[in-house]
PDB file of C-alpha atoms in Angstrom:
ATOM      1  CA  MET J 131     -16.463  17.852  15.500  1.00 43.00           C
ATOM      2  CA  CYS J 132     -15.460  19.747  18.659  1.00 46.00           C
ATOM      3  CA  TYR J 133     -14.984  22.961  16.668  1.00 39.00           C
ATOM      4  CA  PHE J 134     -18.394  22.517  15.070  1.00 38.00           C
ATOM      5  CA  HIS J 135     -20.125  22.155  18.421  1.00 43.00           C
ATOM      6  CA  VAL J 136     -18.352  25.102  20.036  1.00 40.00           C
ATOM      7  CA  TYR J 137     -19.225  27.257  17.047  1.00 39.00           C
ATOM      8  CA  ALA J 138     -22.807  26.003  16.837  1.00 39.00           C
ATOM      9  CA  PHE J 139     -23.549  26.547  20.501  1.00 37.00           C
ATOM     10  CA  GLN J 140     -21.715  29.754  21.287  1.00 44.00           C
ATOM     11  CA  GLY J 141     -24.911  31.825  20.925  1.00 44.00           C
ATOM     12  CA  GLN J 142     -27.145  29.175  22.455  1.00 41.00           C
ATOM     13  CA  LEU J 143     -25.284  28.548  25.702  1.00 42.00           C
ATOM     14  CA  THR J 144     -26.352  31.868  27.161  1.00 43.00           C
ATOM     15  CA  ARG J 145     -30.013  31.086  26.429  1.00 46.00           C
ATOM     16  CA  ASP J 146     -30.490  27.485  27.567  1.00 51.00           C
ATOM     17  CA  PRO J 147     -27.295  25.749  28.718  1.00 50.00           C
ATOM     18  CA  GLN J 148     -29.103  22.734  30.175  1.00 51.00           C
ATOM     19  CA  THR J 149     -30.850  21.950  26.883  1.00 46.00           C
ATOM     20  CA  VAL J 150     -27.649  22.182  24.898  1.00 45.00           C
ATOM     21  CA  CYS J 151     -25.632  20.108  27.381  1.00 50.00           C
ATOM     22  CA  GLY J 152     -28.362  17.506  27.502  1.00 49.00           C
ATOM     23  CA  SER J 153     -28.417  17.228  23.711  1.00 44.00           C
ATOM     24  CA  LEU J 154     -24.652  16.986  23.564  1.00 44.00           C
ATOM     25  CA  HIS J 155     -24.673  14.272  26.220  1.00 49.00           C
ATOM     26  CA  GLU J 156     -27.261  12.308  24.240  1.00 45.00           C
ATOM     27  CA  LEU J 157     -25.291  12.755  21.024  1.00 42.00           C
ATOM     28  CA  TYR J 158     -22.024  11.492  22.460  1.00 47.00           C
ATOM     29  CA  THR J 159     -23.738   8.708  24.399  1.00 46.00           C
ATOM     30  CA  ILE J 160     -25.102   7.464  21.074  1.00 42.00           C
ATOM     31  CA  GLN J 161     -21.680   7.696  19.461  1.00 51.00           C
ATOM     32  CA  SER J 162     -19.881   5.974  22.345  1.00 54.00           C
ATOM     33  CA  LYS J 163     -20.458   2.283  21.708  1.00 63.00           C
ATOM     34  CA  LYS J 164     -19.209  -0.887  23.268  1.00 84.00           C
ATOM     35  CA  ILE J 165     -16.048  -2.003  21.492  1.00 88.00           C
ATOM     36  CA  PRO J 166     -16.718  -5.210  19.481  1.00 90.00           C
ATOM     37  CA  TRP J 167     -13.558  -7.099  20.381  1.00 91.00           C
ATOM     38  CA  LEU J 168     -14.758 -10.449  19.058  1.00 91.00           C
ATOM     39  CA  THR J 169     -15.736  -8.882  15.736  1.00 91.00           C
ATOM     40  CA  PHE J 170     -12.244  -7.438  15.411  1.00 92.00           C
ATOM     41  CA  LEU J 171     -10.761 -10.916  15.789  1.00 90.00           C
ATOM     42  CA  THR J 172     -12.983 -12.380  13.073  1.00 93.00           C
ATOM     43  CA  SER J 173     -12.606  -9.554  10.550  1.00 95.00           C
ATOM     44  CA  LEU J 174     -10.243 -10.270   7.640  1.00 96.00           C
ATOM     45  CA  PRO J 175      -9.633  -6.569   6.855  1.00 96.00           C
ATOM     46  CA  VAL J 176      -8.577  -6.054  10.483  1.00 97.00           C
ATOM     47  CA  TRP J 177      -6.160  -8.988  10.283  1.00 97.00           C
ATOM     48  CA  ALA J 178      -4.898  -7.647   6.961  1.00 97.00           C
ATOM     49  CA  ILE J 179      -3.965  -4.414   8.716  1.00 97.00           C
ATOM     50  CA  ILE J 180      -2.334  -6.223  11.635  1.00 97.00           C
ATOM     51  CA  VAL J 181      -0.277  -8.520   9.386  1.00 97.00           C
ATOM     52  CA  GLY J 182       0.620  -5.744   6.955  1.00 96.00           C
ATOM     53  CA  HIS J 183       1.610  -3.398   9.783  1.00 97.00           C
ATOM     54  CA  THR J 184       3.663  -6.062  11.577  1.00 97.00           C
ATOM     55  CA  CYS J 185       5.548  -7.126   8.449  1.00 97.00           C
ATOM     56  CA  ALA J 186       6.220  -3.510   7.492  1.00 95.00           C
ATOM     57  CA  ASP J 187       7.527  -2.803  10.994  1.00 95.00           C
ATOM     58  CA  TRP J 188       9.874  -5.773  10.692  1.00 96.00           C
ATOM     59  CA  GLY J 189      11.509  -3.923   7.831  1.00 94.00           C
ATOM     60  CA  THR J 190      11.396  -0.615   9.690  1.00 91.00           C
ATOM     61  CA  TYR J 191      13.082  -2.012  12.800  1.00 93.00           C
ATOM     62  CA  THR J 192      15.638  -3.913  10.743  1.00 93.00           C
ATOM     63  CA  LEU J 193      16.736  -0.657   9.175  1.00 88.00           C
ATOM     64  CA  LEU J 194      16.337   1.454  12.291  1.00 85.00           C
ATOM     65  CA  THR J 195      18.413  -0.759  14.559  1.00 86.00           C
ATOM     66  CA  ASN J 196      20.979  -2.124  12.132  1.00 87.00           C
ATOM     67  CA  ILE J 197      21.955   0.553   9.600  1.00 85.00           C
ATOM     68  CA  PRO J 198      24.839   1.814  11.810  1.00 83.00           C
ATOM     69  CA  THR J 199      26.127  -1.736  12.327  1.00 87.00           C
ATOM     70  CA  PHE J 200      25.932  -2.540   8.615  1.00 89.00           C
ATOM     71  CA  MET J 201      27.791   0.654   7.749  1.00 86.00           C
ATOM     72  CA  LYS J 202      30.485  -0.152  10.248  1.00 86.00           C
ATOM     73  CA  GLU J 203      30.973  -3.841   9.415  1.00 88.00           C
ATOM     74  CA  ILE J 204      30.465  -3.830   5.643  1.00 89.00           C
ATOM     75  CA  LEU J 205      30.919  -0.268   4.410  1.00 86.00           C
ATOM     76  CA  LYS J 206      33.802   0.390   6.843  1.00 85.00           C
ATOM     77  CA  LEU J 207      32.638   3.924   7.609  1.00 81.00           C
ATOM     78  CA  ASP J 208      34.130   5.612  10.665  1.00 73.00           C
ATOM     79  CA  ILE J 209      31.932   6.729  13.545  1.00 64.00           C
ATOM     80  CA  THR J 210      31.532  10.356  12.380  1.00 67.00           C
ATOM     81  CA  LYS J 211      30.569   9.467   8.802  1.00 63.00           C
ATOM     82  CA  ASN J 212      28.472   6.592  10.106  1.00 68.00           C
ATOM     83  CA  GLY J 213      26.305   8.931  12.170  1.00 73.00           C
ATOM     84  CA  LEU J 214      25.742  11.324   9.274  1.00 75.00           C
ATOM     85  CA  PHE J 215      25.030   8.653   6.674  1.00 77.00           C
ATOM     86  CA  SER J 216      22.748   6.750   9.056  1.00 77.00           C
ATOM     87  CA  ALA J 217      20.585   9.853   9.370  1.00 84.00           C
ATOM     88  CA  ILE J 218      20.249  10.541   5.639  1.00 86.00           C
ATOM     89  CA  PRO J 219      17.745   7.715   4.928  1.00 89.00           C
ATOM     90  CA  TYR J 220      15.379   9.057   7.578  1.00 88.00           C
ATOM     91  CA  VAL J 221      15.343  12.512   6.033  1.00 92.00           C
ATOM     92  CA  GLY J 222      14.040  10.772   2.928  1.00 93.00           C
ATOM     93  CA  TYR J 223      11.582   8.822   5.086  1.00 93.00           C
ATOM     94  CA  TRP J 224      10.157  12.018   6.570  1.00 94.00           C
ATOM     95  CA  LEU J 225       9.847  13.608   3.134  1.00 95.00           C
ATOM     96  CA  CYS J 226       8.150  10.595   1.541  1.00 96.00           C
ATOM     97  CA  THR J 227       5.780  10.178   4.480  1.00 95.00           C
ATOM     98  CA  ASN J 228       4.352  13.607   3.696  1.00 96.00           C
ATOM     99  CA  ILE J 229       4.309  12.943  -0.041  1.00 96.00           C
ATOM    100  CA  ALA J 230       2.464   9.660   0.524  1.00 96.00           C
ATOM    101  CA  GLY J 231      -0.199  11.240   2.708  1.00 94.00           C
ATOM    102  CA  PHE J 232      -0.905  14.220   0.468  1.00 95.00           C
ATOM    103  CA  SER J 233      -0.811  12.256  -2.789  1.00 96.00           C
ATOM    104  CA  ALA J 234      -3.089   9.493  -1.470  1.00 96.00           C
ATOM    105  CA  ASP J 235      -5.625  12.080  -0.305  1.00 95.00           C
ATOM    106  CA  TYR J 236      -5.419  13.873  -3.657  1.00 96.00           C
ATOM    107  CA  ILE J 237      -6.112  10.666  -5.586  1.00 96.00           C
ATOM    108  CA  ARG J 238      -9.079   9.800  -3.368  1.00 95.00           C
ATOM    109  CA  LYS J 239     -10.459  13.347  -3.372  1.00 94.00           C
ATOM    110  CA  HIS J 240     -10.491  13.484  -7.168  1.00 95.00           C
ATOM    111  CA  ASN J 241     -11.863   9.917  -7.480  1.00 94.00           C
ATOM    112  CA  LEU J 242      -8.901   8.776  -9.564  1.00 96.00           C
ATOM    113  CA  LEU J 243      -8.911   5.471  -7.664  1.00 96.00           C
ATOM    114  CA  SER J 244     -11.108   3.896  -5.021  1.00 96.00           C
ATOM    115  CA  THR J 245      -9.934   3.994  -1.415  1.00 96.00           C
ATOM    116  CA  THR J 246      -9.309   0.248  -1.514  1.00 96.00           C
ATOM    117  CA  ALA J 247      -7.165   0.571  -4.640  1.00 97.00           C
ATOM    118  CA  VAL J 248      -5.202   3.477  -3.162  1.00 97.00           C
ATOM    119  CA  ARG J 249      -4.432   1.661   0.099  1.00 97.00           C
ATOM    120  CA  LYS J 250      -3.361  -1.558  -1.612  1.00 97.00           C
ATOM    121  CA  SER J 251      -1.321   0.096  -4.358  1.00 97.00           C
ATOM    122  CA  TYR J 252       0.540   2.297  -1.878  1.00 97.00           C
ATOM    123  CA  GLN J 253       1.277  -0.680   0.353  1.00 97.00           C
ATOM    124  CA  PHE J 254       2.533  -2.747  -2.584  1.00 97.00           C
ATOM    125  CA  PHE J 255       4.677   0.125  -3.812  1.00 97.00           C
ATOM    126  CA  ALA J 256       6.132   0.745  -0.358  1.00 96.00           C
ATOM    127  CA  MET J 257       7.037  -2.857   0.393  1.00 96.00           C
ATOM    128  CA  PHE J 258       8.258  -3.906  -3.073  1.00 97.00           C
ATOM    129  CA  VAL J 259      10.379  -0.798  -3.649  1.00 96.00           C
ATOM    130  CA  SER J 260      11.819  -0.965  -0.144  1.00 95.00           C
ATOM    131  CA  SER J 261      12.580  -4.685  -0.492  1.00 96.00           C
ATOM    132  CA  ALA J 262      14.216  -4.303  -3.916  1.00 96.00           C
ATOM    133  CA  PHE J 263      16.631  -1.581  -2.771  1.00 96.00           C
ATOM    134  CA  LEU J 264      17.278  -3.396   0.500  1.00 95.00           C
ATOM    135  CA  ILE J 265      18.415  -6.491  -1.396  1.00 95.00           C
ATOM    136  CA  ALA J 266      20.540  -4.313  -3.673  1.00 95.00           C
ATOM    137  CA  THR J 267      22.173  -2.771  -0.601  1.00 93.00           C
ATOM    138  CA  GLY J 268      23.350  -6.196   0.496  1.00 92.00           C
ATOM    139  CA  TYR J 269      25.611  -6.413  -2.551  1.00 92.00           C
ATOM    140  CA  MET J 270      27.371  -3.142  -1.778  1.00 90.00           C
ATOM    141  CA  ASP J 271      30.656  -3.054   0.106  1.00 85.00           C
ATOM    142  CA  CYS J 272      33.317  -0.541   1.130  1.00 85.00           C
ATOM    143  CA  THR J 273      34.370  -0.028  -2.482  1.00 86.00           C
ATOM    144  CA  ASN J 274      30.984   1.500  -3.362  1.00 86.00           C
ATOM    145  CA  SER J 275      29.763   2.835  -0.041  1.00 83.00           C
ATOM    146  CA  LEU J 276      28.154   5.871  -1.692  1.00 87.00           C
ATOM    147  CA  TRP J 277      25.812   3.649  -3.696  1.00 92.00           C
ATOM    148  CA  ALA J 278      25.052   1.682  -0.554  1.00 90.00           C
ATOM    149  CA  VAL J 279      23.890   4.860   1.190  1.00 89.00           C
ATOM    150  CA  VAL J 280      21.825   5.796  -1.885  1.00 93.00           C
ATOM    151  CA  PHE J 281      20.153   2.372  -1.955  1.00 94.00           C
ATOM    152  CA  LEU J 282      19.512   2.455   1.793  1.00 92.00           C
ATOM    153  CA  THR J 283      17.960   5.904   1.457  1.00 93.00           C
ATOM    154  CA  LEU J 284      15.684   4.681  -1.340  1.00 95.00           C
ATOM    155  CA  ALA J 285      14.765   1.581   0.677  1.00 94.00           C
ATOM    156  CA  VAL J 286      13.821   3.588   3.770  1.00 93.00           C
ATOM    157  CA  SER J 287      12.107   6.321   1.750  1.00 94.00           C
ATOM    158  CA  GLY J 288      10.126   3.772  -0.244  1.00 94.00           C
ATOM    159  CA  ALA J 289       8.843   2.171   2.954  1.00 94.00           C
ATOM    160  CA  ALA J 290       7.351   5.528   3.947  1.00 95.00           C
ATOM    161  CA  PHE J 291       4.629   5.122   1.311  1.00 96.00           C
ATOM    162  CA  GLN J 292       2.904   2.717   3.685  1.00 96.00           C
ATOM    163  CA  TYR J 293       1.494   5.918   5.213  1.00 95.00           C
ATOM    164  CA  GLY J 294      -0.795   6.035   2.215  1.00 95.00           C
ATOM    165  CA  GLY J 295      -1.530   2.329   2.680  1.00 95.00           C
ATOM    166  CA  GLU J 296      -2.261   0.189   5.719  1.00 95.00           C
ATOM    167  CA  MET J 297      -1.010   2.743   8.206  1.00 94.00           C
ATOM    168  CA  VAL J 298      -4.186   4.826   7.876  1.00 94.00           C
ATOM    169  CA  ASN J 299      -6.514   2.038   6.747  1.00 96.00           C
ATOM    170  CA  ASN J 300      -8.072   1.811  10.224  1.00 95.00           C
ATOM    171  CA  VAL J 301      -9.886   5.068   9.557  1.00 94.00           C
ATOM    172  CA  ASP J 302     -11.290   3.682   6.298  1.00 95.00           C
ATOM    173  CA  ILE J 303     -12.765   0.438   7.569  1.00 96.00           C
ATOM    174  CA  ALA J 304     -13.961   1.526  10.998  1.00 94.00           C
ATOM    175  CA  PRO J 305     -13.837   5.277  11.706  1.00 93.00           C
ATOM    176  CA  LYS J 306     -15.465   4.852  15.132  1.00 92.00           C
ATOM    177  CA  TYR J 307     -12.876   2.321  16.256  1.00 94.00           C
ATOM    178  CA  ALA J 308      -9.844   3.588  14.329  1.00 93.00           C
ATOM    179  CA  GLY J 309      -7.891   4.442  17.482  1.00 93.00           C
ATOM    180  CA  VAL J 310      -8.517   1.047  19.039  1.00 94.00           C
ATOM    181  CA  LEU J 311      -7.614  -0.814  15.851  1.00 95.00           C
ATOM    182  CA  PHE J 312      -4.427   1.182  15.410  1.00 95.00           C
ATOM    183  CA  GLY J 313      -3.506   0.482  19.024  1.00 94.00           C
ATOM    184  CA  ILE J 314      -3.947  -3.257  18.478  1.00 95.00           C
ATOM    185  CA  ALA J 315      -1.967  -3.316  15.228  1.00 95.00           C
ATOM    186  CA  ASN J 316       0.776  -1.085  16.610  1.00 94.00           C
ATOM    187  CA  THR J 317       1.129  -3.129  19.797  1.00 95.00           C
ATOM    188  CA  VAL J 318       1.545  -6.369  17.855  1.00 95.00           C
ATOM    189  CA  SER J 319       3.892  -4.823  15.298  1.00 95.00           C
ATOM    190  CA  THR J 320       6.071  -3.208  17.951  1.00 93.00           C
ATOM    191  CA  LEU J 321       6.985  -6.682  19.204  1.00 95.00           C
ATOM    192  CA  THR J 322       9.134  -6.945  16.091  1.00 94.00           C
ATOM    193  CA  GLY J 323      11.338  -4.303  17.695  1.00 93.00           C
ATOM    194  CA  ILE J 324      12.269  -6.981  20.242  1.00 93.00           C
ATOM    195  CA  ALA J 325      12.562  -9.848  17.769  1.00 95.00           C
ATOM    196  CA  VAL J 326      14.525  -8.117  14.993  1.00 95.00           C
ATOM    197  CA  PRO J 327      17.775  -7.403  16.912  1.00 93.00           C
ATOM    198  CA  VAL J 328      17.814 -10.989  18.195  1.00 94.00           C
ATOM    199  CA  VAL J 329      17.268 -12.508  14.741  1.00 95.00           C
ATOM    200  CA  VAL J 330      19.730 -10.170  13.010  1.00 94.00           C
ATOM    201  CA  GLY J 331      22.330 -10.797  15.704  1.00 92.00           C
ATOM    202  CA  ALA J 332      21.943 -14.553  15.265  1.00 94.00           C
ATOM    203  CA  ILE J 333      22.312 -14.340  11.484  1.00 95.00           C
ATOM    204  CA  THR J 334      25.228 -11.874  11.427  1.00 93.00           C
ATOM    205  CA  TRP J 335      27.234 -13.539  14.174  1.00 90.00           C
ATOM    206  CA  ASP J 336      30.424 -13.148  12.111  1.00 89.00           C
ATOM    207  CA  GLY J 337      29.532  -9.853  10.399  1.00 87.00           C
ATOM    208  CA  THR J 338      30.204 -11.030   6.836  1.00 91.00           C
ATOM    209  CA  GLN J 339      28.587  -9.576   3.737  1.00 92.00           C
ATOM    210  CA  ALA J 340      26.916 -12.906   2.929  1.00 93.00           C
ATOM    211  CA  GLN J 341      25.273 -12.880   6.355  1.00 94.00           C
ATOM    212  CA  TRP J 342      23.975  -9.351   5.855  1.00 95.00           C
ATOM    213  CA  GLN J 343      22.605 -10.376   2.480  1.00 95.00           C
ATOM    214  CA  SER J 344      20.663 -13.106   4.268  1.00 95.00           C
ATOM    215  CA  VAL J 345      19.274 -10.502   6.685  1.00 96.00           C
ATOM    216  CA  PHE J 346      18.086  -8.315   3.830  1.00 96.00           C
ATOM    217  CA  TYR J 347      16.568 -11.250   1.919  1.00 97.00           C
ATOM    218  CA  VAL J 348      14.637 -12.387   4.999  1.00 96.00           C
ATOM    219  CA  THR J 349      13.449  -8.843   5.654  1.00 96.00           C
ATOM    220  CA  ALA J 350      12.384  -8.357   2.031  1.00 97.00           C
ATOM    221  CA  ALA J 351      10.459 -11.650   2.056  1.00 97.00           C
ATOM    222  CA  ILE J 352       8.597 -10.689   5.233  1.00 97.00           C
ATOM    223  CA  CYS J 353       7.702  -7.238   3.881  1.00 97.00           C
ATOM    224  CA  VAL J 354       6.464  -8.619   0.559  1.00 97.00           C
ATOM    225  CA  CYS J 355       4.420 -11.337   2.289  1.00 97.00           C
ATOM    226  CA  GLY J 356       2.769  -8.677   4.450  1.00 96.00           C
ATOM    227  CA  ALA J 357       1.919  -6.624   1.360  1.00 97.00           C
ATOM    228  CA  ILE J 358       0.421  -9.679  -0.351  1.00 97.00           C
ATOM    229  CA  VAL J 359      -1.757 -10.494   2.663  1.00 97.00           C
ATOM    230  CA  PHE J 360      -2.932  -6.889   2.808  1.00 97.00           C
ATOM    231  CA  GLY J 361      -3.558  -6.929  -0.941  1.00 96.00           C
ATOM    232  CA  ILE J 362      -5.734 -10.030  -0.696  1.00 96.00           C
ATOM    233  CA  PHE J 363      -7.722  -9.339   2.458  1.00 97.00           C
ATOM    234  CA  GLY J 364      -7.480  -5.556   2.902  1.00 95.00           C
ATOM    235  CA  SER J 365     -10.348  -3.182   2.223  1.00 95.00           C
ATOM    236  CA  GLY J 366     -10.951   0.544   1.985  1.00 94.00           C
ATOM    237  CA  ASP J 367     -14.663   0.328   2.707  1.00 95.00           C
ATOM    238  CA  VAL J 368     -16.394   0.857   6.044  1.00 94.00           C
ATOM    239  CA  GLN J 369     -17.114  -2.601   7.412  1.00 94.00           C
ATOM    240  CA  PRO J 370     -20.714  -3.658   8.167  1.00 92.00           C
ATOM    241  CA  TRP J 371     -19.947  -4.088  11.862  1.00 91.00           C
ATOM    242  CA  ALA J 372     -18.702  -0.488  11.991  1.00 90.00           C
ATOM    243  CA  LYS J 373     -22.010   0.784  10.624  1.00 83.00           C
ATOM    244  CA  GLU J 374     -24.978   1.352  12.867  1.00 67.00           C
ATOM    245  CA  PRO J 375     -27.692   2.844  10.645  1.00 60.00           C
ATOM    246  CA  ALA J 376     -30.357   3.247  13.304  1.00 53.00           C
ATOM    247  CA  ASP J 377     -28.074   4.973  15.768  1.00 48.00           C
ATOM    248  CA  ASP J 378     -26.375   7.021  13.063  1.00 47.00           C
ATOM    249  CA  SER J 379     -29.704   8.366  11.814  1.00 49.00           C
ATOM    250  CA  ASN J 380     -30.680   9.271  15.362  1.00 51.00           C
ATOM    251  CA  SER J 381     -27.333  10.965  15.792  1.00 49.00           C
ATOM    252  CA  GLU J 382     -27.883  12.960  12.615  1.00 54.00           C
ATOM    253  CA  GLU J 383     -31.313  14.051  13.828  1.00 57.00           C
ATOM    254  CA  ILE J 384     -29.798  15.356  17.060  1.00 49.00           C
ATOM    255  CA  GLU J 385     -27.071  17.225  15.175  1.00 51.00           C
ATOM    256  CA  GLN J 386     -29.657  18.774  12.859  1.00 60.00           C
ATOM    257  CA  GLU J 387     -31.711  19.799  15.871  1.00 57.00           C
ATOM    258  CA  LEU J 388     -28.695  21.440  17.472  1.00 48.00           C
ATOM    259  CA  VAL J 389     -27.843  23.270  14.249  1.00 50.00           C
ATOM    260  CA  GLN J 390     -31.429  24.494  14.073  1.00 58.00           C
ATOM    261  CA  MET J 391     -31.153  25.729  17.670  1.00 54.00           C
ATOM    262  CA  HIS J 392     -28.044  27.668  16.699  1.00 49.00           C
ATOM    263  CA  THR J 393     -29.774  29.130  13.627  1.00 50.00           C
ATOM    264  CA  GLU J 394     -32.728  30.272  15.700  1.00 55.00           C
ATOM    265  CA  GLY J 395     -30.318  31.770  18.230  1.00 52.00           C
ATOM    266  CA  ILE J 396     -28.672  33.837  15.495  1.00 45.00           C
ATOM    267  CA  ALA J 397     -32.034  34.895  14.106  1.00 48.00           C
TER     268      ALA J 397
END
C-alpha cells in the first residue's frame, strides 16, 4: 500500500501537494476505524484462534523449556551433547515453518482448497503429528536416545505447520484488525509460558520416565483439544463485522481518483 502511494504520487506531488495530501488523509481516515472490542469477544472464529493459539503454545513452551531437562533426566545425555541435540529440533521447526507458509499459499493461490480448509487442515496436521511423536518420545530412554531425538525433532517440526493454520488466520477473518487480533491471541497464549514450567515441575517432581510420559500425554491432549476447537469454530472467510461496504466503496473511489491523478500527471 505504501509503495503504491509513493509510486502513484511521485509525479503529482510537485504539481499539487495539498490535494494529494488531503486525499491521502481522507483515505486513511476512512480506513482507520474504531476497534470493535465487544464484537471480538462475541465472535466464535476469534475465540477459535485464541484457543487454538493458546493450546498450540502450551505444546511449544513444553518443548522449549523442558527438552534439555528431559534429555538430562531420561536420555542421560551430558551437557555438551544436550546442548547440540536440544537445538536440532528447532532447525527442523525453522525449516517446516517456511514450508508451511509457502505450501499453504500455493494451495490457496491455485484454488486447490478453500482458505478455511487450508487453515483447519494445517492446524490438525500440526497438532496431531506433534502430539503423536511427543507421546512416542515419552517411551524412549537412554538405551535409544537417538530415536528420542528423532521423535522430538519430528514433534517440534510438525508443530511448525500451525504457521499455515491458526497462526495467520487473523489476516483471513479480519484483515483490518489482524494486528490487534494477533496481539490478543498472542498475549493470552504467552501466559502458558508461565504456567507450563510450574505444571511440568509439579508432575516431574521425581524425574521418572512415567512422570515425563504424563507430561507428554497432557500436552498432547491440550494440543489436540485446541485443534478440535479451531476445526469446529474456525473460519477462513472475512467476517461480516470486518466488512464495511459503504466505507470500502468510498475508499476505492478515492484510490481510483488518486490513480487517475497520477495518470494525468504522466500524460
